[in-house]
mmCIF file of C-alpha atoms in Angstrom:
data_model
loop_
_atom_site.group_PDB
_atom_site.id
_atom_site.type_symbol
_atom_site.label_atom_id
_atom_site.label_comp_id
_atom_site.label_asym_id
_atom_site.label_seq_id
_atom_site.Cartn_x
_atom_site.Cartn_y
_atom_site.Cartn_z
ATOM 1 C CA UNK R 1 -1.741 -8.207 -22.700
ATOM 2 C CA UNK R 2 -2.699 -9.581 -19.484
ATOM 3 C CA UNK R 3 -3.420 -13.103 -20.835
ATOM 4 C CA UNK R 4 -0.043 -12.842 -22.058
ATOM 5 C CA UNK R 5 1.658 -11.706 -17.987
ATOM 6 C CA UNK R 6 -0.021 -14.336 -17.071
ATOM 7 C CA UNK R 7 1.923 -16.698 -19.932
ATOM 8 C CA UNK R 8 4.519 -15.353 -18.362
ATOM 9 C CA UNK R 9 4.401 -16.787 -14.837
ATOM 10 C CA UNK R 10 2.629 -13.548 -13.190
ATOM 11 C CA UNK R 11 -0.614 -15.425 -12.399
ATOM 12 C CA UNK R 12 -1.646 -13.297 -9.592
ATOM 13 C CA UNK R 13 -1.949 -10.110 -11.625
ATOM 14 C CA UNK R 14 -5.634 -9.103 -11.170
ATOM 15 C CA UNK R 15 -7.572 -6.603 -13.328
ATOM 16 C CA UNK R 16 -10.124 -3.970 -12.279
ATOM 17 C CA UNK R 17 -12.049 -2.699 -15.497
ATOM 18 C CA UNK R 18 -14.274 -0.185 -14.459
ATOM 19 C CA UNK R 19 -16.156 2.992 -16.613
ATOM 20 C CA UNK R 20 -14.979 6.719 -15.804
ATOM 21 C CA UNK R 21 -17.362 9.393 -13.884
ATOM 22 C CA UNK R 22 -18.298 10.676 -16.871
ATOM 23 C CA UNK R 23 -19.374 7.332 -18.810
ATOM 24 C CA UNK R 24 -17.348 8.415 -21.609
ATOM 25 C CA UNK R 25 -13.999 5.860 -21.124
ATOM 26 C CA UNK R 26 -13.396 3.063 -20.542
ATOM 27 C CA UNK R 27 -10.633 2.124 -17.596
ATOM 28 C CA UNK R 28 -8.715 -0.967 -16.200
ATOM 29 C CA UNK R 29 -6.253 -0.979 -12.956
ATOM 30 C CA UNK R 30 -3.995 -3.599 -12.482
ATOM 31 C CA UNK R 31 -3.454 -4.844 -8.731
ATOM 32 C CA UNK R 32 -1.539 -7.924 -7.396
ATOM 33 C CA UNK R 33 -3.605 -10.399 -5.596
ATOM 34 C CA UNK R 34 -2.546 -9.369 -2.340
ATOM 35 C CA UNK R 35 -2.690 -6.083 -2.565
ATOM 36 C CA UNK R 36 0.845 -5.087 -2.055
ATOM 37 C CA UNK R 37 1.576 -2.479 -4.616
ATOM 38 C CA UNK R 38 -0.583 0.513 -5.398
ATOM 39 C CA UNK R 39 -2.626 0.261 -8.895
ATOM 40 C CA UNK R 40 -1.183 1.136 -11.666
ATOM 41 C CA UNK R 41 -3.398 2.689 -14.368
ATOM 42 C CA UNK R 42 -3.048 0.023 -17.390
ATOM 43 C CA UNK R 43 -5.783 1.641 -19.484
ATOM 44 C CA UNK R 44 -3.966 4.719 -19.608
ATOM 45 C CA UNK R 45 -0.323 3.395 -20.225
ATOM 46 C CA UNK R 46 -1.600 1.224 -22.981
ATOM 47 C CA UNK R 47 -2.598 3.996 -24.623
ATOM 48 C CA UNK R 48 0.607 6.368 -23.641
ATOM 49 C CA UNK R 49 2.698 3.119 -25.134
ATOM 50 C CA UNK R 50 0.526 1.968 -27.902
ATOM 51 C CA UNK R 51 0.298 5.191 -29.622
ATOM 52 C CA UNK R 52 -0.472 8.641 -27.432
ATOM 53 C CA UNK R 53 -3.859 8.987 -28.711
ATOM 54 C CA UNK R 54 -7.295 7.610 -27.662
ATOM 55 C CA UNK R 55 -9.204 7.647 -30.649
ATOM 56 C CA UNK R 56 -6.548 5.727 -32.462
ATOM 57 C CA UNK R 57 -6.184 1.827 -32.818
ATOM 58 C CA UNK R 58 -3.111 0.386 -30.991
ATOM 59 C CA UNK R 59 -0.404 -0.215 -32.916
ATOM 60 C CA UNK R 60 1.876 -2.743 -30.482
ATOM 61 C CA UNK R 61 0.516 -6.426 -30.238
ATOM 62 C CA UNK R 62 -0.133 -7.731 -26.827
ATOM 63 C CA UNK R 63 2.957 -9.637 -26.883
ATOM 64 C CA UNK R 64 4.972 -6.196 -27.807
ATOM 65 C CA UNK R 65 3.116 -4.562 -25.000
ATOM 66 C CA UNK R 66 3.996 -7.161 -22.343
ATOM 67 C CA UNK R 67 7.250 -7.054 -22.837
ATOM 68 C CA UNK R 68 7.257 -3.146 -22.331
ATOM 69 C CA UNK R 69 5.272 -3.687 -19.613
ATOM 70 C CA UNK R 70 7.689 -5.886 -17.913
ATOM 71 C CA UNK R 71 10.529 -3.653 -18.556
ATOM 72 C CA UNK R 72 8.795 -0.524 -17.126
ATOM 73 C CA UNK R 73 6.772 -1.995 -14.131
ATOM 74 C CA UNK R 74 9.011 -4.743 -12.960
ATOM 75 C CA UNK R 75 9.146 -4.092 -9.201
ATOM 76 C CA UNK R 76 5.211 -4.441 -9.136
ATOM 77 C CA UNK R 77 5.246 -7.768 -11.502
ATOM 78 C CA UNK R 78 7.813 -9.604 -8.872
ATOM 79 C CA UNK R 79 4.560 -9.045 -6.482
ATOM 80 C CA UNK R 80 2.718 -11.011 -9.408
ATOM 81 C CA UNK R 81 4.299 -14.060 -9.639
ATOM 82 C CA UNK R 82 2.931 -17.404 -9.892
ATOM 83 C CA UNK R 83 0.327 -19.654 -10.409
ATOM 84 C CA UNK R 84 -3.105 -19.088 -10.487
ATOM 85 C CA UNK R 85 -4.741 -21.289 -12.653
ATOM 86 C CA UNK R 86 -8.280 -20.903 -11.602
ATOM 87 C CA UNK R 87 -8.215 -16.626 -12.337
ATOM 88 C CA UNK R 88 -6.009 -17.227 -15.446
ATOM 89 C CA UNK R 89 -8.553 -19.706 -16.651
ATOM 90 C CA UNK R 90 -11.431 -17.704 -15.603
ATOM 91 C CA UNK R 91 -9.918 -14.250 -17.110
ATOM 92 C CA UNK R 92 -8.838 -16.421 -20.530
ATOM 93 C CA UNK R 93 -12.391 -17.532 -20.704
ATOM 94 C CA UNK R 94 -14.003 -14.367 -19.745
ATOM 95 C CA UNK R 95 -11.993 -11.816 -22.836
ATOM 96 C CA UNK R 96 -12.515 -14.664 -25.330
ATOM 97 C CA UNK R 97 -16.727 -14.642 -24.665
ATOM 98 C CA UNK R 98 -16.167 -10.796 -25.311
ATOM 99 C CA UNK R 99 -17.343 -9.371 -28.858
ATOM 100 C CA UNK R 100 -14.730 -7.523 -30.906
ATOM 101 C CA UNK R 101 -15.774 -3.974 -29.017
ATOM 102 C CA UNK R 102 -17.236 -5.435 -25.721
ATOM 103 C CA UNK R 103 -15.691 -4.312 -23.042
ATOM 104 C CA UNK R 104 -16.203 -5.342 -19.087
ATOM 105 C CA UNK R 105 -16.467 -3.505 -16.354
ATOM 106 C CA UNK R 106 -16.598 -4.144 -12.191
ATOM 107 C CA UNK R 107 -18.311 -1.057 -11.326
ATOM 108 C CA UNK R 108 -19.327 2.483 -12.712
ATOM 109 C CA UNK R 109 -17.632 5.315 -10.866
ATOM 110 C CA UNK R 110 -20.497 7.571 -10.967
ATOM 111 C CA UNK R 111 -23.130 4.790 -9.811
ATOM 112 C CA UNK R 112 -22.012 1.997 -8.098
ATOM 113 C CA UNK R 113 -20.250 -1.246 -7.589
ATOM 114 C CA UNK R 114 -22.032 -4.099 -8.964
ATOM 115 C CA UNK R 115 -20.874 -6.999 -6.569
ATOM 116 C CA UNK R 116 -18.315 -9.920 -6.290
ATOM 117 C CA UNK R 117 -20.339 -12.159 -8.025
ATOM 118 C CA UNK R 118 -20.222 -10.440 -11.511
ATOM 119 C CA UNK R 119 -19.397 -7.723 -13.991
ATOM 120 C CA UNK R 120 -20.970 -5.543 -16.605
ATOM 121 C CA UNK R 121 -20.315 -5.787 -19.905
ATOM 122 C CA UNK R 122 -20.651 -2.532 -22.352
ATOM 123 C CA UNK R 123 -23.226 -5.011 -24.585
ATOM 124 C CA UNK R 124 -25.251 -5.343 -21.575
ATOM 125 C CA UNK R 125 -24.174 -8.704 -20.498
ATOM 126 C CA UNK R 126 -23.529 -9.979 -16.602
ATOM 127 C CA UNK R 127 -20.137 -11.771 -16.487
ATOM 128 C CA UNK R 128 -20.149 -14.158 -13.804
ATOM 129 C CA UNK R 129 -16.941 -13.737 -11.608
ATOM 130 C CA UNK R 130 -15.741 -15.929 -9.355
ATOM 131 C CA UNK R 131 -16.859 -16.872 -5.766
ATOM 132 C CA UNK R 132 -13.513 -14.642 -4.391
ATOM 133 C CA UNK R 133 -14.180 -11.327 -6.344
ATOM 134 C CA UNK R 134 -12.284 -10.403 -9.970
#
């Protein structure tokens, strides 16, 4: 979904994947470059709009769930808006290197924050970031 905001012309819409205190979930915040809105939860409201239940597959395509998205969150997209070729091309390149249930994450509530210079991956793998952070 986010490759597709940033299709969009929201650019500077930054992702924070990171695992829950109790290493059982997986989550992912949404914040605008600059830091002007509050987070909004993505991992859970892909869920709440995809289908209402965790275990389940999503049902809406990424396309589907952008435009939701856009419809429901507006006010903290405008805050999102533009060009930012070097994180769209770095966050394009990073999900397509992932494996079909790879998932990355920044930090791990419970332990600690890995560092600007790269993620975890749920496979184990370091995901360089770049030089500026996610």
């Amino acid at each position: 979904m986010v490759k597709e905001l940033h299709k969009r012309g929201y650019g500077n819409l930054r992702v924070i994947p990171y695992i829950s205190p109790t290493g059982l979930t997986w989550r992912c915040e949404f914040i605008d470059q600059k830091k002007q809105n509050e987070p909004i939860a993505a991992s859970k409201w892909i869920h709440i709009k995809g289908n209402n239940n965790l275990q389940a597959e999503i049902k809406l395509s990424p396309h589907e769930l952008a435009d939701l998205f856009i419809v429901e969150n507006i006010n903290f997209l405008e805050q999102c808006k533009g060009k930012n070729d070097e994180y769209e091309k770095w966050y394009s390149q990073m999900v397509e290197s992932l494996t079909e249930k790879e998932l990355p994450y920044e930090f791990d509530v419970s332990d600690e924050f890995f560092g600007a210079d790269y993620w975890l991956t749920t496979e184990n793998r370091k995901i360089v970031t770049l030089p500026n952070g996610n």
